[in-house]
Amino acid sequence: MLIIGLTGSIGMGKSTTAKMFREAGVPVYDADAAVADLYETGGAAVAPLEAAFPGVTKDGAVDREALRQRVLGNDEAMSRLNAIVHPLVGADRVHFFKDAEAAGADMVVLDIPLLYETGGDANMDAVVVVSAPPEQQRERVLARPGMTAERLDAILSRQMHDAEKRARAHFVVDTSRGLEPAREQVAEIIAVMRDPQKRPGRDKSPA
């Protein structure tokens, strides 16, 4: 079973692209959704995060804004957070792989926002980067409720620059031209990955 990493900076259209893979019949693992489940009431991350960052839970669930305030811009706190959450996400991902194999999937997509930043790309058969021009990216993100330019800049400071991601990617999905062109790019990626003569593979350089 082939493993495709899907990544891209905030506001690039990664979630929409992930949905296109899913609609094409490829199982998609959403790391952000997995984290959200871990943060909900009864989630496995609630107790350890409250122990590490007292006061970040409310009514038995993690208050994501309170947690964000505690770790944003604090490398030590971010490392503690990752040390708690990443192993829990990894365990959840194991179940996803088992379910995909049982369903007979020939490939899966792992939707991981910080794929390159965490070194996860080394475990992928290929990496797809979702991209758009910076001005379009900022317009999309700043239109989100509660988002500010300051917060966006803080988020981007933790992410690898889009140009570097594109340079390292095996495939790039350009979302700046609309949904249908992006969907066509996704279909082409799936076709290439299913062709042993064309797919990049872990031992080949990005195209």
mmCIF file of C-alpha atoms in Angstrom:
data_model
loop_
_atom_site.group_PDB
_atom_site.id
_atom_site.type_symbol
_atom_site.label_atom_id
_atom_site.label_comp_id
_atom_site.label_asym_id
_atom_site.label_seq_id
_atom_site.Cartn_x
_atom_site.Cartn_y
_atom_site.Cartn_z
ATOM 1 C CA MET A 1 0.000 0.000 0.000
ATOM 2 C CA LEU A 2 1.444 3.338 -1.086
ATOM 3 C CA ILE A 3 1.617 6.203 1.393
ATOM 4 C CA ILE A 4 1.194 9.731 0.034
ATOM 5 C CA GLY A 5 1.914 12.697 2.263
ATOM 6 C CA LEU A 6 -0.315 15.713 1.710
ATOM 7 C CA THR A 7 0.850 19.032 3.084
ATOM 8 C CA GLY A 8 0.780 22.768 2.504
ATOM 9 C CA SER A 9 0.856 25.986 4.458
ATOM 10 C CA ILE A 10 -2.247 27.510 6.019
ATOM 11 C CA GLY A 11 -4.764 28.856 3.515
ATOM 12 C CA MET A 12 -3.421 26.942 0.518
ATOM 13 C CA GLY A 13 -6.489 24.718 0.074
ATOM 14 C CA LYS A 14 -5.134 21.517 1.604
ATOM 15 C CA SER A 15 -8.413 20.462 3.219
ATOM 16 C CA THR A 16 -10.264 20.892 -0.072
ATOM 17 C CA THR A 17 -7.581 18.886 -1.875
ATOM 18 C CA ALA A 18 -7.788 16.135 0.752
ATOM 19 C CA LYS A 19 -11.530 15.947 0.126
ATOM 20 C CA MET A 20 -10.828 15.475 -3.604
ATOM 21 C CA PHE A 21 -8.596 12.486 -2.875
ATOM 22 C CA ARG A 22 -11.301 11.059 -0.618
ATOM 23 C CA GLU A 23 -13.962 11.556 -3.295
ATOM 24 C CA ALA A 24 -11.696 9.726 -5.752
ATOM 25 C CA GLY A 25 -11.766 6.685 -3.454
ATOM 26 C CA VAL A 26 -8.425 7.141 -1.692
ATOM 27 C CA PRO A 27 -8.604 6.849 2.138
ATOM 28 C CA VAL A 28 -7.384 10.054 3.794
ATOM 29 C CA TYR A 29 -6.041 10.371 7.315
ATOM 30 C CA ASP A 30 -6.603 13.878 8.680
ATOM 31 C CA ALA A 31 -4.068 14.609 11.434
ATOM 32 C CA ASP A 32 -5.885 17.786 12.492
ATOM 33 C CA ALA A 33 -9.173 15.898 12.875
ATOM 34 C CA ALA A 34 -7.400 13.242 14.911
ATOM 35 C CA VAL A 35 -6.019 15.920 17.235
ATOM 36 C CA ALA A 36 -9.473 17.467 17.560
ATOM 37 C CA ASP A 37 -10.840 14.096 18.690
ATOM 38 C CA LEU A 38 -8.033 13.756 21.232
ATOM 39 C CA TYR A 39 -8.941 17.177 22.634
ATOM 40 C CA GLU A 40 -12.664 16.438 23.017
ATOM 41 C CA THR A 41 -14.287 15.379 26.295
ATOM 42 C CA GLY A 42 -12.914 11.967 27.158
ATOM 43 C CA GLY A 43 -10.090 12.316 24.620
ATOM 44 C CA ALA A 44 -6.748 10.736 25.417
ATOM 45 C CA ALA A 45 -4.898 14.064 25.330
ATOM 46 C CA VAL A 46 -7.083 15.912 27.835
ATOM 47 C CA ALA A 47 -5.544 14.680 31.094
ATOM 48 C CA PRO A 48 -1.861 14.833 30.064
ATOM 49 C CA LEU A 49 -2.278 18.318 28.585
ATOM 50 C CA GLU A 50 -3.979 19.607 31.738
ATOM 51 C CA ALA A 51 -1.099 18.152 33.768
ATOM 52 C CA ALA A 52 1.494 19.816 31.518
ATOM 53 C CA PHE A 53 -0.375 23.109 31.083
ATOM 54 C CA PRO A 54 -2.719 23.622 34.069
ATOM 55 C CA GLY A 55 -5.842 25.552 33.159
ATOM 56 C CA VAL A 56 -6.042 24.691 29.451
ATOM 57 C CA THR A 57 -9.069 22.414 29.841
ATOM 58 C CA LYS A 58 -12.690 23.397 30.328
ATOM 59 C CA ASP A 59 -15.656 21.088 31.013
ATOM 60 C CA GLY A 60 -13.470 18.032 30.453
ATOM 61 C CA ALA A 61 -12.120 19.083 27.061
ATOM 62 C CA VAL A 62 -9.074 21.002 25.892
ATOM 63 C CA ASP A 63 -9.728 24.701 25.319
ATOM 64 C CA ARG A 64 -7.776 25.078 22.076
ATOM 65 C CA GLU A 65 -7.528 28.857 22.331
ATOM 66 C CA ALA A 66 -6.198 28.660 25.882
ATOM 67 C CA LEU A 67 -3.670 26.049 24.790
ATOM 68 C CA ARG A 68 -2.661 28.139 21.800
ATOM 69 C CA GLN A 69 -1.998 31.116 24.045
ATOM 70 C CA ARG A 70 0.249 28.963 26.234
ATOM 71 C CA VAL A 71 2.428 27.550 23.466
ATOM 72 C CA LEU A 72 2.478 30.060 20.605
ATOM 73 C CA GLY A 73 5.916 31.608 20.350
ATOM 74 C CA ASN A 74 7.297 29.359 23.110
ATOM 75 C CA ASP A 75 9.533 26.661 21.634
ATOM 76 C CA GLU A 76 9.897 24.779 24.922
ATOM 77 C CA ALA A 77 6.141 24.674 25.464
ATOM 78 C CA MET A 78 5.578 23.624 21.856
ATOM 79 C CA SER A 79 8.048 20.771 22.295
ATOM 80 C CA ARG A 80 6.191 19.599 25.412
ATOM 81 C CA LEU A 81 2.905 19.755 23.527
ATOM 82 C CA ASN A 82 4.277 17.754 20.607
ATOM 83 C CA ALA A 83 5.785 15.153 22.935
ATOM 84 C CA ILE A 84 2.311 14.509 24.343
ATOM 85 C CA VAL A 85 0.205 14.701 21.198
ATOM 86 C CA HIS A 86 2.366 13.103 18.497
ATOM 87 C CA PRO A 87 2.508 9.597 20.050
ATOM 88 C CA LEU A 88 -1.273 9.652 20.529
ATOM 89 C CA VAL A 89 -1.820 10.626 16.898
ATOM 90 C CA GLY A 90 0.607 7.896 15.844
ATOM 91 C CA ALA A 91 -1.415 5.256 17.676
ATOM 92 C CA ASP A 92 -4.611 6.508 16.044
ATOM 93 C CA ARG A 93 -2.946 6.358 12.625
ATOM 94 C CA VAL A 94 -2.121 2.679 13.125
ATOM 95 C CA HIS A 95 -5.846 1.936 13.300
ATOM 96 C CA PHE A 96 -6.382 3.939 10.103
ATOM 97 C CA PHE A 97 -3.796 1.839 8.237
ATOM 98 C CA LYS A 98 -5.380 -1.394 9.435
ATOM 99 C CA ASP A 99 -8.815 -0.268 8.265
ATOM 100 C CA ALA A 100 -7.454 0.835 4.857
ATOM 101 C CA GLU A 101 -5.674 -2.486 4.345
ATOM 102 C CA ALA A 102 -8.813 -4.395 5.308
ATOM 103 C CA ALA A 103 -10.744 -2.397 2.709
ATOM 104 C CA GLY A 104 -8.191 -3.329 0.027
ATOM 105 C CA ALA A 105 -6.872 0.196 -0.575
ATOM 106 C CA ASP A 106 -3.803 0.370 -2.845
ATOM 107 C CA MET A 107 -2.829 3.802 -1.504
ATOM 108 C CA VAL A 108 -3.653 6.174 1.318
ATOM 109 C CA VAL A 109 -3.153 9.891 1.870
ATOM 110 C CA LEU A 110 -1.852 11.283 5.148
ATOM 111 C CA ASP A 111 -2.984 14.893 5.515
ATOM 112 C CA ILE A 112 -0.275 16.369 7.775
ATOM 113 C CA PRO A 113 0.142 20.177 7.948
ATOM 114 C CA LEU A 114 3.697 20.094 9.353
ATOM 115 C CA LEU A 115 4.897 17.081 7.369
ATOM 116 C CA TYR A 116 8.248 18.567 6.355
ATOM 117 C CA GLU A 117 8.761 20.433 9.606
ATOM 118 C CA THR A 118 8.509 17.183 11.606
ATOM 119 C CA GLY A 119 10.551 15.065 9.157
ATOM 120 C CA GLY A 120 7.539 12.912 8.324
ATOM 121 C CA ASP A 121 8.240 13.155 4.598
ATOM 122 C CA ALA A 122 10.953 10.499 5.025
ATOM 123 C CA ASN A 123 8.217 7.912 5.614
ATOM 124 C CA MET A 124 6.219 8.738 2.476
ATOM 125 C CA ASP A 125 6.314 7.131 -0.953
ATOM 126 C CA ALA A 126 5.556 10.579 -2.387
ATOM 127 C CA VAL A 127 4.659 14.035 -1.116
ATOM 128 C CA VAL A 128 1.973 16.321 -2.533
ATOM 129 C CA VAL A 129 2.232 20.017 -1.668
ATOM 130 C CA VAL A 130 -0.836 22.221 -2.050
ATOM 131 C CA SER A 131 0.075 25.759 -3.046
ATOM 132 C CA ALA A 132 -1.283 29.136 -4.127
ATOM 133 C CA PRO A 133 0.182 32.626 -4.547
ATOM 134 C CA PRO A 134 0.984 34.369 -1.228
ATOM 135 C CA GLU A 135 -1.504 37.181 -1.774
ATOM 136 C CA GLN A 136 -4.291 34.649 -2.323
ATOM 137 C CA GLN A 137 -3.173 32.719 0.731
ATOM 138 C CA ARG A 138 -3.363 35.799 2.965
ATOM 139 C CA GLU A 139 -6.745 36.802 1.561
ATOM 140 C CA ARG A 140 -8.171 33.347 2.302
ATOM 141 C CA VAL A 141 -6.786 33.135 5.839
ATOM 142 C CA LEU A 142 -7.646 36.677 6.898
ATOM 143 C CA ALA A 143 -11.251 36.033 5.846
ATOM 144 C CA ARG A 144 -11.543 33.400 8.584
ATOM 145 C CA PRO A 145 -13.406 34.422 11.764
ATOM 146 C CA GLY A 146 -11.084 35.639 14.492
ATOM 147 C CA MET A 147 -7.968 35.608 12.303
ATOM 148 C CA THR A 148 -5.611 38.584 12.405
ATOM 149 C CA ALA A 149 -2.514 39.474 10.415
ATOM 150 C CA GLU A 150 -0.423 39.102 13.582
ATOM 151 C CA ARG A 151 -1.733 35.617 14.264
ATOM 152 C CA LEU A 152 -1.242 34.591 10.642
ATOM 153 C CA ASP A 153 2.375 35.778 10.713
ATOM 154 C CA ALA A 154 2.966 33.816 13.923
ATOM 155 C CA ILE A 155 1.591 30.659 12.295
ATOM 156 C CA LEU A 156 3.642 31.145 9.140
ATOM 157 C CA SER A 157 6.797 31.620 11.209
ATOM 158 C CA ARG A 158 6.441 27.996 12.361
ATOM 159 C CA GLN A 159 5.937 26.647 8.859
ATOM 160 C CA MET A 160 8.486 25.960 6.155
ATOM 161 C CA HIS A 161 8.298 28.530 3.359
ATOM 162 C CA ASP A 162 5.992 27.530 0.532
ATOM 163 C CA ALA A 163 8.762 27.819 -2.073
ATOM 164 C CA GLU A 164 10.892 25.279 -0.212
ATOM 165 C CA LYS A 165 7.962 22.897 0.144
ATOM 166 C CA ARG A 166 7.271 23.102 -3.578
ATOM 167 C CA ALA A 167 10.936 22.496 -4.376
ATOM 168 C CA ARG A 168 10.973 19.344 -2.243
ATOM 169 C CA ALA A 169 7.595 17.979 -3.375
ATOM 170 C CA HIS A 170 7.039 15.133 -5.812
ATOM 171 C CA PHE A 171 3.755 16.761 -6.872
ATOM 172 C CA VAL A 172 2.291 20.256 -6.496
ATOM 173 C CA VAL A 173 -1.440 20.979 -6.603
ATOM 174 C CA ASP A 174 -2.043 24.602 -7.579
ATOM 175 C CA THR A 175 -5.376 25.690 -6.091
ATOM 176 C CA SER A 176 -5.268 29.224 -7.447
ATOM 177 C CA ARG A 177 -7.144 28.341 -10.656
ATOM 178 C CA GLY A 178 -10.300 26.904 -9.108
ATOM 179 C CA LEU A 179 -11.771 23.572 -8.071
ATOM 180 C CA GLU A 180 -11.917 21.699 -11.364
ATOM 181 C CA PRO A 181 -8.276 22.287 -12.351
ATOM 182 C CA ALA A 182 -7.261 21.159 -8.865
ATOM 183 C CA ARG A 183 -9.458 18.065 -9.158
ATOM 184 C CA GLU A 184 -7.802 17.230 -12.478
ATOM 185 C CA GLN A 185 -4.375 17.527 -10.848
ATOM 186 C CA VAL A 186 -5.446 15.155 -8.077
ATOM 187 C CA ALA A 187 -6.713 12.614 -10.627
ATOM 188 C CA GLU A 188 -3.399 12.814 -12.493
ATOM 189 C CA ILE A 189 -1.424 12.251 -9.264
ATOM 190 C CA ILE A 190 -3.474 9.152 -8.480
ATOM 191 C CA ALA A 191 -2.929 7.823 -12.012
ATOM 192 C CA VAL A 192 0.833 8.416 -11.831
ATOM 193 C CA MET A 193 1.107 6.749 -8.420
ATOM 194 C CA ARG A 194 -0.718 3.679 -9.764
ATOM 195 C CA ASP A 195 1.789 3.352 -12.611
ATOM 196 C CA PRO A 196 5.026 1.724 -11.356
ATOM 197 C CA GLN A 197 6.893 3.161 -14.319
ATOM 198 C CA LYS A 198 5.897 6.735 -13.547
ATOM 199 C CA ARG A 199 5.539 7.093 -9.790
ATOM 200 C CA PRO A 200 8.505 8.747 -8.064
ATOM 201 C CA GLY A 201 9.073 6.294 -5.222
ATOM 202 C CA ARG A 202 11.142 6.871 -2.097
ATOM 203 C CA ASP A 203 14.441 6.261 -3.897
ATOM 204 C CA LYS A 204 13.761 8.785 -6.653
ATOM 205 C CA SER A 205 14.111 12.550 -6.651
ATOM 206 C CA PRO A 206 11.077 14.819 -6.851
ATOM 207 C CA ALA A 207 9.989 15.692 -10.371
#
